[in-house]
C-alpha cells in the first residue's frame, strides 16, 4: 500500500496498513531488536499509536515512509527505556548488596557485642568493676583507685587481667 499526499487515517486505511505492513515492519524491527517478543510489542505499539492518533494525525509523506520512520523512533525509544531499566536494575542490585553487607555487618556486630557483654559478666567482681569504670565510664586509674579504695597498682593489675581475659574470650572474632 503506497499512499501519497496528506493522509488522514480512517478505519479502512488503518486495516489495510496493518495487514500490508505488519510483517515487513516486524521483520525490519527484528534486525535491530534481537528478541521476538520485544520486536512484536514495538510493532504493536506503533499501530496502537497510529490508531490512537488517527483523528488528529495528518501524514504529509507516504504511509510507508511514515510507518518506517515511526518504527525507527519506536526502536530508539525501546533502547532508551532498556538503558534506563538496566541502570535501575544495576542500582537495585548494588543497593541490595549494600543492604546485605550492612545486614551481615550488623549481625556480626551484634554477635561481637553479645560475646563482649558475656565476657565482661564472666569477669571476677573486682576486675569487672575496674573494667567498667575505665572503659565504659572513662575514668582514669587514680579515680578508680579512689572510688574502690584500692591502690593504683591494684587497678592496673585488675585491668590487665580483665583485658587478657576478654581477648581470650573474643579470639575467634576477626577484629
mmCIF file of C-alpha atoms in Angstrom:
data_model
loop_
_atom_site.group_PDB
_atom_site.id
_atom_site.type_symbol
_atom_site.label_atom_id
_atom_site.label_comp_id
_atom_site.label_asym_id
_atom_site.label_seq_id
_atom_site.Cartn_x
_atom_site.Cartn_y
_atom_site.Cartn_z
ATOM 1 C CA UNK A 1 0.000 0.000 0.000
ATOM 2 C CA UNK A 2 1.603 3.240 -1.125
ATOM 3 C CA UNK A 3 -0.457 6.328 -0.361
ATOM 4 C CA UNK A 4 0.980 9.773 -1.097
ATOM 5 C CA UNK A 5 -0.081 13.287 -0.161
ATOM 6 C CA UNK A 6 -1.841 14.294 3.022
ATOM 7 C CA UNK A 7 -3.213 11.115 4.549
ATOM 8 C CA UNK A 8 -5.917 11.014 7.197
ATOM 9 C CA UNK A 9 -6.140 7.667 8.973
ATOM 10 C CA UNK A 10 -9.511 6.050 8.523
ATOM 11 C CA UNK A 11 -10.515 2.615 9.723
ATOM 12 C CA UNK A 12 -10.044 1.241 6.184
ATOM 13 C CA UNK A 13 -6.583 2.814 5.748
ATOM 14 C CA UNK A 14 -5.543 1.570 9.196
ATOM 15 C CA UNK A 15 -6.720 -2.004 8.490
ATOM 16 C CA UNK A 16 -5.016 -2.013 5.096
ATOM 17 C CA UNK A 17 -1.780 -0.619 6.587
ATOM 18 C CA UNK A 18 -1.846 -3.197 9.373
ATOM 19 C CA UNK A 19 -2.472 -6.115 7.010
ATOM 20 C CA UNK A 20 0.051 -4.908 4.436
ATOM 21 C CA UNK A 21 2.904 -3.639 6.626
ATOM 22 C CA UNK A 22 2.825 -5.562 9.920
ATOM 23 C CA UNK A 23 5.057 -8.429 8.785
ATOM 24 C CA UNK A 24 7.532 -6.160 6.965
ATOM 25 C CA UNK A 25 7.761 -3.831 9.964
ATOM 26 C CA UNK A 26 8.231 -6.795 12.296
ATOM 27 C CA UNK A 27 10.987 -8.266 10.094
ATOM 28 C CA UNK A 28 12.719 -4.885 9.944
ATOM 29 C CA UNK A 29 12.368 -4.462 13.690
ATOM 30 C CA UNK A 30 13.913 -7.896 14.306
ATOM 31 C CA UNK A 31 17.097 -6.699 12.563
ATOM 32 C CA UNK A 32 17.539 -4.162 15.357
ATOM 33 C CA UNK A 33 15.854 -5.922 18.268
ATOM 34 C CA UNK A 34 17.179 -9.466 18.673
ATOM 35 C CA UNK A 35 14.282 -10.936 20.643
ATOM 36 C CA UNK A 36 10.913 -11.723 19.090
ATOM 37 C CA UNK A 37 8.646 -10.586 21.915
ATOM 38 C CA UNK A 38 10.016 -7.037 22.279
ATOM 39 C CA UNK A 39 10.027 -6.655 18.474
ATOM 40 C CA UNK A 40 6.404 -7.788 18.333
ATOM 41 C CA UNK A 41 5.496 -5.340 21.109
ATOM 42 C CA UNK A 42 7.259 -2.468 19.328
ATOM 43 C CA UNK A 43 5.329 -3.054 16.105
ATOM 44 C CA UNK A 44 2.063 -3.471 18.009
ATOM 45 C CA UNK A 45 2.780 -0.261 19.919
ATOM 46 C CA UNK A 46 3.411 1.541 16.632
ATOM 47 C CA UNK A 47 -0.003 0.506 15.319
ATOM 48 C CA UNK A 48 -1.678 1.329 18.642
ATOM 49 C CA UNK A 49 -0.171 4.833 18.483
ATOM 50 C CA UNK A 50 -1.297 5.191 14.888
ATOM 51 C CA UNK A 51 -4.842 4.175 15.854
ATOM 52 C CA UNK A 52 -4.973 6.426 18.930
ATOM 53 C CA UNK A 53 -3.771 9.464 16.940
ATOM 54 C CA UNK A 54 -5.933 8.748 13.881
ATOM 55 C CA UNK A 55 -8.303 11.661 14.449
ATOM 56 C CA UNK A 56 -5.593 14.318 14.712
ATOM 57 C CA UNK A 57 -2.765 12.785 12.690
ATOM 58 C CA UNK A 58 -2.157 14.006 9.169
ATOM 59 C CA UNK A 59 0.670 12.248 7.348
ATOM 60 C CA UNK A 60 2.454 14.536 4.877
ATOM 61 C CA UNK A 61 4.671 11.801 3.398
ATOM 62 C CA UNK A 62 3.800 8.399 2.066
ATOM 63 C CA UNK A 63 2.297 5.971 4.570
ATOM 64 C CA UNK A 64 5.266 3.619 4.001
ATOM 65 C CA UNK A 65 7.758 6.377 4.867
ATOM 66 C CA UNK A 66 5.734 7.372 7.927
ATOM 67 C CA UNK A 67 5.489 3.794 9.244
ATOM 68 C CA UNK A 68 9.203 3.058 8.835
ATOM 69 C CA UNK A 69 10.161 6.415 10.398
ATOM 70 C CA UNK A 70 7.796 5.708 13.278
ATOM 71 C CA UNK A 71 9.334 2.238 13.646
ATOM 72 C CA UNK A 72 12.816 3.756 13.841
ATOM 73 C CA UNK A 73 11.654 6.086 16.624
ATOM 74 C CA UNK A 74 9.951 3.223 18.484
ATOM 75 C CA UNK A 75 13.150 1.131 18.323
ATOM 76 C CA UNK A 76 15.193 4.071 19.650
ATOM 77 C CA UNK A 77 12.633 4.585 22.416
ATOM 78 C CA UNK A 78 12.861 0.866 23.275
ATOM 79 C CA UNK A 79 16.651 1.084 23.660
ATOM 80 C CA UNK A 80 16.418 4.276 25.722
ATOM 81 C CA UNK A 81 13.950 2.579 28.067
ATOM 82 C CA UNK A 82 16.129 -0.542 28.127
ATOM 83 C CA UNK A 83 19.155 1.561 29.134
ATOM 84 C CA UNK A 84 17.167 3.192 31.945
ATOM 85 C CA UNK A 85 15.862 -0.220 33.037
ATOM 86 C CA UNK A 86 19.394 -1.664 33.018
ATOM 87 C CA UNK A 87 20.694 1.256 35.073
ATOM 88 C CA UNK A 88 17.833 0.840 37.518
ATOM 89 C CA UNK A 89 18.461 -2.905 37.840
ATOM 90 C CA UNK A 90 22.182 -2.284 38.372
ATOM 91 C CA UNK A 91 21.323 0.267 41.051
ATOM 92 C CA UNK A 92 18.880 -2.133 42.726
ATOM 93 C CA UNK A 93 21.479 -4.902 42.683
ATOM 94 C CA UNK A 94 24.074 -2.535 44.157
ATOM 95 C CA UNK A 95 21.740 -1.365 46.928
ATOM 96 C CA UNK A 96 20.696 -4.957 47.646
ATOM 97 C CA UNK A 97 24.355 -5.917 48.031
ATOM 98 C CA UNK A 98 24.918 -2.884 50.242
ATOM 99 C CA UNK A 99 21.907 -3.815 52.360
ATOM 100 C CA UNK A 100 23.112 -7.408 52.606
ATOM 101 C CA UNK A 101 26.581 -6.240 53.635
ATOM 102 C CA UNK A 102 25.070 -3.859 56.138
ATOM 103 C CA UNK A 103 22.862 -6.652 57.484
ATOM 104 C CA UNK A 104 25.819 -9.028 57.716
ATOM 105 C CA UNK A 105 27.878 -6.336 59.425
ATOM 106 C CA UNK A 106 25.037 -5.661 61.846
ATOM 107 C CA UNK A 107 24.705 -9.369 62.673
ATOM 108 C CA UNK A 108 28.484 -9.617 63.172
ATOM 109 C CA UNK A 109 28.471 -6.506 65.371
ATOM 110 C CA UNK A 110 25.584 -7.866 67.478
ATOM 111 C CA UNK A 111 27.350 -11.205 67.927
ATOM 112 C CA UNK A 112 30.558 -9.424 68.915
ATOM 113 C CA UNK A 113 28.713 -7.160 71.356
ATOM 114 C CA UNK A 114 26.934 -10.142 72.933
ATOM 115 C CA UNK A 115 30.234 -12.016 73.277
ATOM 116 C CA UNK A 116 31.878 -8.942 74.833
ATOM 117 C CA UNK A 117 28.989 -8.452 77.276
ATOM 118 C CA UNK A 118 29.166 -12.126 78.209
ATOM 119 C CA UNK A 119 32.941 -11.917 78.731
ATOM 120 C CA UNK A 120 32.558 -8.826 80.927
ATOM 121 C CA UNK A 121 29.882 -10.546 83.030
ATOM 122 C CA UNK A 122 32.219 -13.550 83.446
ATOM 123 C CA UNK A 123 34.985 -11.423 84.969
ATOM 124 C CA UNK A 124 35.639 -11.606 88.701
ATOM 125 C CA UNK A 125 33.750 -8.864 90.569
ATOM 126 C CA UNK A 126 36.709 -6.508 91.195
ATOM 127 C CA UNK A 127 38.091 -6.852 87.624
ATOM 128 C CA UNK A 128 34.610 -6.213 86.205
ATOM 129 C CA UNK A 129 34.232 -3.066 88.331
ATOM 130 C CA UNK A 130 37.643 -1.755 87.243
ATOM 131 C CA UNK A 131 36.963 -2.543 83.574
ATOM 132 C CA UNK A 132 33.521 -0.907 83.578
ATOM 133 C CA UNK A 133 34.706 2.238 85.330
ATOM 134 C CA UNK A 134 37.656 2.556 82.949
ATOM 135 C CA UNK A 135 36.187 1.542 79.594
ATOM 136 C CA UNK A 136 32.503 2.314 79.964
ATOM 137 C CA UNK A 137 32.652 5.432 82.126
ATOM 138 C CA UNK A 138 36.055 6.728 81.015
ATOM 139 C CA UNK A 139 37.575 7.060 84.482
ATOM 140 C CA UNK A 140 41.345 7.162 84.943
ATOM 141 C CA UNK A 141 43.227 4.737 87.233
ATOM 142 C CA UNK A 142 43.578 7.274 90.055
ATOM 143 C CA UNK A 143 39.805 7.946 90.154
ATOM 144 C CA UNK A 144 39.048 4.211 90.072
ATOM 145 C CA UNK A 145 41.520 3.542 92.903
ATOM 146 C CA UNK A 146 39.983 6.308 94.995
ATOM 147 C CA UNK A 147 36.382 5.137 94.350
ATOM 148 C CA UNK A 148 37.104 1.452 95.085
ATOM 149 C CA UNK A 149 39.514 2.166 97.946
ATOM 150 C CA UNK A 150 42.358 0.210 96.321
ATOM 151 C CA UNK A 151 45.827 1.184 95.090
ATOM 152 C CA UNK A 152 46.517 2.304 91.525
ATOM 153 C CA UNK A 153 48.745 -0.787 91.126
ATOM 154 C CA UNK A 154 45.777 -2.990 92.020
ATOM 155 C CA UNK A 155 43.679 -1.120 89.448
ATOM 156 C CA UNK A 156 46.377 -1.738 86.790
ATOM 157 C CA UNK A 157 46.624 -5.436 87.713
ATOM 158 C CA UNK A 158 42.846 -5.916 87.584
ATOM 159 C CA UNK A 159 42.640 -4.060 84.272
ATOM 160 C CA UNK A 160 45.416 -6.211 82.763
ATOM 161 C CA UNK A 161 43.676 -9.408 83.899
ATOM 162 C CA UNK A 162 40.318 -8.155 82.570
ATOM 163 C CA UNK A 163 41.730 -7.234 79.148
ATOM 164 C CA UNK A 164 43.624 -10.534 78.794
ATOM 165 C CA UNK A 165 40.509 -12.483 79.782
ATOM 166 C CA UNK A 166 38.337 -10.569 77.284
ATOM 167 C CA UNK A 167 40.925 -11.043 74.500
ATOM 168 C CA UNK A 168 40.899 -14.810 75.080
ATOM 169 C CA UNK A 169 37.084 -14.886 75.012
ATOM 170 C CA UNK A 170 36.961 -12.879 71.762
ATOM 171 C CA UNK A 171 39.868 -14.596 69.967
ATOM 172 C CA UNK A 172 37.509 -16.231 67.430
ATOM 173 C CA UNK A 173 36.255 -12.853 66.206
ATOM 174 C CA UNK A 174 38.256 -11.208 63.436
ATOM 175 C CA UNK A 175 38.825 -7.742 64.797
#
